[in-house]
Short mmCIF file of C-alpha atoms and ligand atoms in Angstrom, two decimals:
data_model
loop_
_atom_site.label_atom_id
_atom_site.label_comp_id
_atom_site.label_asym_id
_atom_site.label_seq_id
_atom_site.Cartn_x
_atom_site.Cartn_y
_atom_site.Cartn_z
CA SER Z 1471 0.00 0.00 0.00
CA LEU Z 1472 2.05 2.93 1.29
CA GLN Z 1473 5.16 1.28 -0.10
CA PHE Z 1474 3.80 1.71 -3.61
CA SER Z 1475 2.21 5.10 -3.18
CA LYS Z 1476 3.52 8.35 -4.58
CA ARG Z 1477 6.21 10.19 -2.68
CA THR Z 1478 3.87 13.09 -2.03
CA THR Z 1479 1.38 10.68 -0.45
CA LYS Z 1480 4.15 9.17 1.67
CA LEU Z 1481 5.29 12.58 2.90
CA ARG Z 1482 1.71 13.59 3.64
CA GLN Z 1483 1.36 10.41 5.68
CA LEU Z 1484 4.61 11.13 7.59
CA ILE Z 1485 3.52 14.66 8.41
CA GLN Z 1486 -0.20 14.13 9.00
CA SER Z 1487 0.05 10.90 11.05
CA LYS Z 1488 -0.28 11.08 14.83
CA GLU Z 1489 3.05 9.27 15.27
CA LEU Z 1490 6.32 11.13 15.77
CA GLU Z 1491 8.37 10.60 12.59
CA PHE Z 1492 11.94 11.51 11.64
CA ILE Z 1493 13.61 12.69 8.47
CA MET Z 1494 17.34 13.07 7.93
CA GLU Z 1495 19.40 15.62 6.08
CA ALA Z 1496 21.01 14.90 2.73
CA HIS Z 1497 22.69 17.27 0.30
CA ASN Z 1498 23.38 15.34 -2.91
CA GLY Z 1499 22.52 12.07 -4.64
CA LEU Z 1500 25.00 10.02 -2.64
CA SER Z 1501 23.99 11.25 0.81
CA ALA Z 1502 20.31 10.91 -0.12
CA LEU Z 1503 20.85 7.24 -0.94
CA ILE Z 1504 22.79 6.74 2.30
CA VAL Z 1505 19.89 8.23 4.30
CA GLN Z 1506 17.45 5.89 2.59
CA GLU Z 1507 19.68 2.84 3.17
CA ALA Z 1508 19.92 3.73 6.88
CA GLY Z 1509 16.16 3.19 7.10
CA PHE Z 1510 14.77 6.73 7.17
CA LYS Z 1511 11.32 7.26 5.68
CA GLY Z 1512 12.13 10.71 4.36
CA ILE Z 1513 14.87 13.20 3.50
CA TRP Z 1514 15.41 16.82 4.49
CA ALA Z 1515 17.06 18.66 1.61
CA SER Z 1516 18.70 21.18 3.91
CA GLY Z 1517 19.48 24.63 2.56
CA LEU Z 1518 22.44 24.91 4.90
CA SER Z 1519 23.86 21.58 3.75
CA MET Z 1520 23.19 21.99 0.02
CA SER Z 1521 24.84 25.43 0.16
CA ALA Z 1522 27.76 24.20 2.25
CA GLN Z 1523 28.48 21.23 -0.03
CA LEU Z 1524 28.71 23.74 -2.90
CA GLY Z 1525 31.11 25.77 -0.75
CA VAL Z 1526 28.85 28.82 -0.41
CA ARG Z 1527 26.91 30.53 2.39
CA ASP Z 1528 23.36 29.72 3.46
CA CYS Z 1529 21.99 33.09 2.34
CA ASN Z 1530 20.69 32.26 -1.13
CA GLU Z 1531 24.11 32.47 -2.75
CA ALA Z 1532 23.23 29.29 -4.64
CA SER Z 1533 20.38 30.06 -7.01
CA TRP Z 1534 17.12 28.12 -6.89
CA THR Z 1535 17.86 26.47 -10.23
CA GLN Z 1536 21.27 25.32 -8.97
CA LEU Z 1537 19.47 23.74 -6.01
CA LEU Z 1538 16.94 22.12 -8.36
CA GLU Z 1539 19.83 20.32 -10.05
CA VAL Z 1540 21.03 18.98 -6.70
CA LEU Z 1541 17.47 17.88 -5.86
CA GLU Z 1542 17.14 16.10 -9.19
CA PHE Z 1543 20.13 13.89 -8.33
CA MET Z 1544 18.69 13.24 -4.86
CA ALA Z 1545 15.34 12.18 -6.30
CA GLU Z 1546 16.98 10.01 -8.96
CA ARG Z 1547 18.76 7.80 -6.42
CA THR Z 1548 15.93 7.40 -3.90
CA THR Z 1549 12.32 6.31 -3.54
CA ILE Z 1550 11.51 7.92 -0.18
CA PRO Z 1551 10.00 11.42 -0.09
CA ILE Z 1552 12.18 14.54 -0.07
CA LEU Z 1553 11.14 17.71 1.76
CA MET Z 1554 13.00 20.67 0.29
CA ASP Z 1555 14.15 23.55 2.44
CA GLY Z 1556 12.75 26.28 0.18
CA ASP Z 1557 14.00 29.19 2.32
CA THR Z 1558 11.78 32.23 1.63
CA GLY Z 1559 10.65 30.99 -1.77
CA PHE Z 1560 13.27 33.00 -3.67
CA GLY Z 1561 11.07 36.04 -4.15
CA ASN Z 1562 7.37 36.82 -3.90
CA TYR Z 1563 4.34 34.53 -4.21
CA ASN Z 1564 4.92 34.08 -7.94
CA ASN Z 1565 8.55 32.94 -7.55
CA ALA Z 1566 7.54 30.59 -4.72
CA ARG Z 1567 4.72 28.97 -6.66
CA ARG Z 1568 6.91 28.47 -9.72
CA LEU Z 1569 9.38 26.67 -7.47
CA VAL Z 1570 6.50 24.44 -6.30
CA ARG Z 1571 5.69 23.60 -9.92
CA LYS Z 1572 9.33 22.73 -10.72
CA LEU Z 1573 9.62 20.60 -7.57
CA GLU Z 1574 6.50 18.65 -8.54
CA GLU Z 1575 7.97 18.06 -11.98
CA ARG Z 1576 11.12 16.61 -10.41
CA GLY Z 1577 9.44 14.27 -7.94
CA ILE Z 1578 10.10 16.30 -4.80
CA ALA Z 1579 7.31 15.65 -2.28
CA GLY Z 1580 7.12 18.93 -0.43
CA VAL Z 1581 8.70 22.24 0.42
CA CYS Z 1582 9.18 24.31 3.54
CA PHE Z 1583 9.00 28.11 3.29
CA GLU Z 1584 10.15 30.40 6.11
CA ASP Z 1585 8.68 33.78 7.01
CA LYS Z 1586 11.79 35.86 6.45
CA ILE Z 1587 13.08 38.31 3.83
CA PHE Z 1588 15.08 37.30 0.73
CA PRO Z 1589 18.04 36.82 0.90
CA LYS Z 1590 17.58 34.89 4.15
CA ARG Z 1591 20.21 34.23 6.81
CA ASN Z 1592 20.75 30.93 8.58
CA SER Z 1593 18.65 30.79 11.75
CA LEU Z 1594 21.45 29.54 14.00
CA GLY Z 1595 23.80 32.47 13.30
CA ASP Z 1596 24.24 35.56 15.47
CA GLY Z 1597 22.99 38.21 13.03
CA ALA Z 1598 19.67 40.05 13.23
CA GLN Z 1599 16.71 38.36 11.52
CA GLU Z 1600 14.01 40.26 9.67
CA LEU Z 1601 10.58 38.64 9.45
CA ALA Z 1602 8.20 38.82 6.50
CA ASN Z 1603 4.92 40.69 6.70
CA ILE Z 1604 2.31 38.20 8.02
CA GLN Z 1605 -0.28 38.94 5.32
CA GLU Z 1606 2.23 38.82 2.51
CA PHE Z 1607 3.68 35.51 3.68
CA SER Z 1608 0.19 34.03 4.20
CA ASN Z 1609 -0.73 34.99 0.64
CA LYS Z 1610 2.50 33.39 -0.60
CA ILE Z 1611 1.44 30.14 1.10
CA LYS Z 1612 -2.06 30.41 -0.33
CA ALA Z 1613 -0.73 31.02 -3.85
CA CYS Z 1614 1.45 27.92 -3.59
CA LYS Z 1615 -1.40 25.73 -2.30
CA ASP Z 1616 -3.65 27.04 -5.10
CA PHE Z 1617 -0.97 26.35 -7.72
CA GLN Z 1618 0.16 22.80 -6.81
CA ARG Z 1619 -1.17 20.09 -9.11
CA ASP Z 1620 -0.77 17.05 -6.85
CA LYS Z 1621 -3.16 17.44 -3.92
CA ASP Z 1622 -0.75 15.52 -1.65
CA PHE Z 1623 2.24 17.84 -2.25
CA GLN Z 1624 3.11 19.18 1.20
CA ILE Z 1625 3.80 22.81 2.02
CA VAL Z 1626 5.20 23.56 5.45
CA ALA Z 1627 5.21 27.10 6.84
CA ARG Z 1628 8.21 27.78 9.00
CA CYS Z 1629 7.79 30.37 11.69
CA GLU Z 1630 10.89 32.28 12.76
CA SER Z 1631 9.38 34.35 15.58
CA PHE Z 1632 11.61 32.81 18.28
CA ILE Z 1633 14.68 33.05 16.02
CA ALA Z 1634 14.01 36.77 15.45
CA GLY Z 1635 13.31 37.40 19.16
CA TRP Z 1636 9.59 38.15 18.80
CA GLY Z 1637 8.34 35.54 21.29
CA LEU Z 1638 5.43 33.16 21.77
CA ASP Z 1639 2.45 35.42 21.01
CA ASN Z 1640 3.95 36.46 17.70
CA ALA Z 1641 4.65 32.81 16.85
CA LEU Z 1642 1.07 31.78 17.62
CA GLU Z 1643 -0.38 34.70 15.65
CA ARG Z 1644 1.77 33.89 12.63
CA CYS Z 1645 1.14 30.16 12.66
CA GLU Z 1646 -2.61 30.72 12.97
CA ALA Z 1647 -2.49 33.01 9.93
CA TYR Z 1648 -0.53 30.41 7.96
CA ARG Z 1649 -3.03 27.72 9.00
CA LYS Z 1650 -5.88 29.87 7.70
CA ALA Z 1651 -3.94 30.32 4.45
CA GLY Z 1652 -4.13 26.55 3.96
CA VAL Z 1653 -0.68 25.29 4.85
CA ASP Z 1654 -0.24 21.56 5.61
CA ALA Z 1655 1.97 21.91 8.71
CA VAL Z 1656 3.94 24.50 10.65
CA LEU Z 1657 7.61 24.31 11.53
CA ILE Z 1658 8.50 26.16 14.70
CA HIS Z 1659 12.19 26.87 15.10
CA SER Z 1660 14.33 27.80 18.10
CA LYS Z 1661 18.05 28.28 18.54
CA LYS Z 1662 17.97 27.89 22.32
CA SER Z 1663 19.89 24.96 23.79
CA ASP Z 1664 16.79 23.83 25.71
CA PHE Z 1665 13.25 22.87 24.74
CA THR Z 1666 11.45 25.71 26.57
CA GLU Z 1667 10.44 27.88 23.58
CA ILE Z 1668 9.25 24.94 21.52
CA GLU Z 1669 7.42 23.40 24.47
CA SER Z 1670 5.59 26.66 25.21
CA PHE Z 1671 4.50 26.84 21.58
CA LEU Z 1672 3.30 23.23 21.49
CA LYS Z 1673 1.28 23.62 24.72
CA ASN Z 1674 -0.51 26.67 23.32
CA TRP Z 1675 -0.85 25.50 19.74
CA ASN Z 1676 -3.14 22.63 20.72
CA ASN Z 1677 -2.53 20.45 17.67
CA ARG Z 1678 -4.29 22.85 15.30
CA LEU Z 1679 -1.97 21.51 12.55
CA PRO Z 1680 0.96 19.07 12.60
CA VAL Z 1681 4.15 20.60 14.00
CA VAL Z 1682 7.65 20.06 12.62
CA ILE Z 1683 10.79 20.79 14.66
CA VAL Z 1684 14.55 21.03 14.07
CA PRO Z 1685 16.33 20.12 17.33
CA THR Z 1686 19.86 21.04 16.21
CA ASN Z 1687 20.58 23.28 19.22
CA TYR Z 1688 18.32 21.60 21.82
CA TYR Z 1689 19.53 18.12 20.90
CA THR Z 1690 19.94 17.10 24.56
CA THR Z 1691 16.13 17.06 24.92
CA PRO Z 1692 15.03 13.40 25.16
CA THR Z 1693 13.13 12.34 22.05
CA GLU Z 1694 10.36 11.17 24.39
CA GLU Z 1695 9.64 14.86 25.15
CA PHE Z 1696 8.92 15.49 21.46
CA ARG Z 1697 6.53 12.54 21.44
CA LYS Z 1698 4.78 13.60 24.65
CA ASN Z 1699 4.25 17.09 23.28
CA ASN Z 1700 2.72 15.85 20.00
CA VAL Z 1701 5.50 16.81 17.63
CA SER Z 1702 4.66 15.32 14.24
CA LEU Z 1703 8.03 15.39 12.50
CA ALA Z 1704 11.57 15.92 13.79
CA ILE Z 1705 14.29 16.90 11.33
CA TRP Z 1706 17.92 15.85 11.95
CA ALA Z 1707 18.97 18.79 9.85
CA ASN Z 1708 22.70 18.85 9.10
CA HIS Z 1709 24.43 15.81 10.55
CA ASN Z 1710 25.53 14.11 7.33
CA LEU Z 1711 27.13 17.34 6.20
CA ARG Z 1712 28.95 17.69 9.51
CA ALA Z 1713 29.99 14.04 9.54
CA SER Z 1714 31.45 14.34 6.04
CA ILE Z 1715 33.31 17.58 6.84
CA LYS Z 1716 35.09 15.98 9.78
CA ALA Z 1717 35.91 12.80 7.86
CA MET Z 1718 37.27 14.72 4.87
CA GLN Z 1719 39.32 17.07 7.06
CA GLU Z 1720 40.93 14.18 8.94
CA THR Z 1721 41.57 12.15 5.80
CA SER Z 1722 43.06 15.06 3.84
CA LYS Z 1723 45.27 16.05 6.76
CA GLN Z 1724 46.54 12.52 7.31
CA ILE Z 1725 47.39 11.92 3.65
CA PHE Z 1726 49.03 15.35 3.35
CA GLU Z 1727 51.20 14.78 6.42
CA ARG Z 1728 52.19 11.16 5.79
CA GLN Z 1729 52.54 11.24 1.99
CA ASN Z 1730 51.14 7.71 1.87
CA LEU Z 1731 47.80 5.94 2.09
CA ASN Z 1732 48.52 3.59 4.99
CA GLY Z 1733 46.29 3.35 8.06
CA LEU Z 1734 43.22 5.07 6.67
CA ASP Z 1735 40.67 3.18 8.76
CA ASN Z 1736 37.64 5.37 8.25
CA ILE Z 1737 37.28 5.42 4.49
CA ALA Z 1738 34.90 3.37 2.37
CA THR Z 1739 36.33 0.81 -0.04
CA VAL Z 1740 36.28 1.53 -3.77
CA LYS Z 1741 33.98 -1.48 -3.97
CA GLU Z 1742 31.53 0.30 -1.71
CA VAL Z 1743 31.69 3.40 -3.91
CA PHE Z 1744 30.80 1.22 -6.92
CA ARG Z 1745 27.94 -0.39 -4.99
CA LEU Z 1746 26.48 2.97 -4.09
CA GLN Z 1747 26.74 4.09 -7.73
CA ASN Z 1748 24.99 0.87 -8.83
CA GLU Z 1749 27.77 -0.22 -11.17
CA LYS Z 1750 26.17 -3.69 -11.05
CA GLY Z 1751 23.05 -2.40 -12.74
CA LEU Z 1752 25.07 -1.20 -15.71
CA GLU Z 1753 26.96 -4.49 -15.96
CA VAL Z 1754 23.65 -6.29 -16.28
CA ASP Z 1755 22.37 -3.86 -18.91
CA ASP Z 1756 25.66 -3.98 -20.85
CA LYS Z 1757 25.12 -7.71 -21.35
CA LYS Z 1758 21.69 -6.97 -22.73
CA TYR Z 1759 22.36 -3.96 -24.91
CA LEU Z 1760 26.02 -3.62 -25.83
C1 SPV M 1961 18.59 23.94 7.22
O1 SPV M 1961 18.93 22.78 7.49
O2 SPV M 1961 19.00 24.54 6.23
C2 SPV M 1961 17.65 24.66 8.09
C3 SPV M 1961 17.64 24.39 9.54
O3 SPV M 1961 16.97 25.52 7.59
S1 SPV M 1961 18.63 25.62 10.30
O4 SPV M 1961 20.00 25.44 9.80
O5 SPV M 1961 18.55 25.38 11.73
O6 SPV M 1961 18.13 26.93 9.96
MG1 MG M 1962 17.70 26.25 5.85
#
């Protein structure tokens, strides 16, 4: 049943179900496949990670069409749904809805838009954050919901009230406006190292729509707390990027210093690279077609 359903339907199920679900960050075709093989039911196409793997900042330095190309590789190598971090939608309602159309065409199951100003800044940085006008952002959401062709395509509205220092009442007001605009779920973000902001939101939100969270900074909170407070989806947002950075730094440093390839314990075999690329599949087809 669900195994054979469309990716949009699978993502809708992940987000709309009562169970707490988890999706994991990926930033290219290879990491997307690795996330799927680990057992995750969905992928977070993180803006931070996709930017970082291109070597640029997370403030819309990579264009939306450059990100579409990355997403195309991610979709090609996986069958589980991908939720794109769509930042602010790369412009006004018209730019955002065109992105929705292009994502649908490429098999991406949903997108998350945040209520900030283009070009956005990463939420975990120290700089000031400017929020979008509530009405304008609500209309952007509405335009995207009106424009999508697949009824199951998921649009998540991300509220940055806590990130910008505007507090709980502002967060509740914004999320209620986005709910009325027809969004499928809200993402409430916090950069505190504890769960207090998110917990206060969840207690007052009363399950009006599914809630998505990104516990990067409050990672010490037991997962059971998320479940108890009716979180719908938790995003492990950047941990494959960070794992790969550390591994590449250590490997490059060791090879540079030693001028040989001995004692590299934490690298994959070439055979494993071939497996991940599905070299086997081509061997089989070569016999048939060459
Ligand atoms: C991302 O992964 O790009 C996110 C989450 O948007 S955060 O980095 O916390 O803003
Ligand atoms: Mg982001």
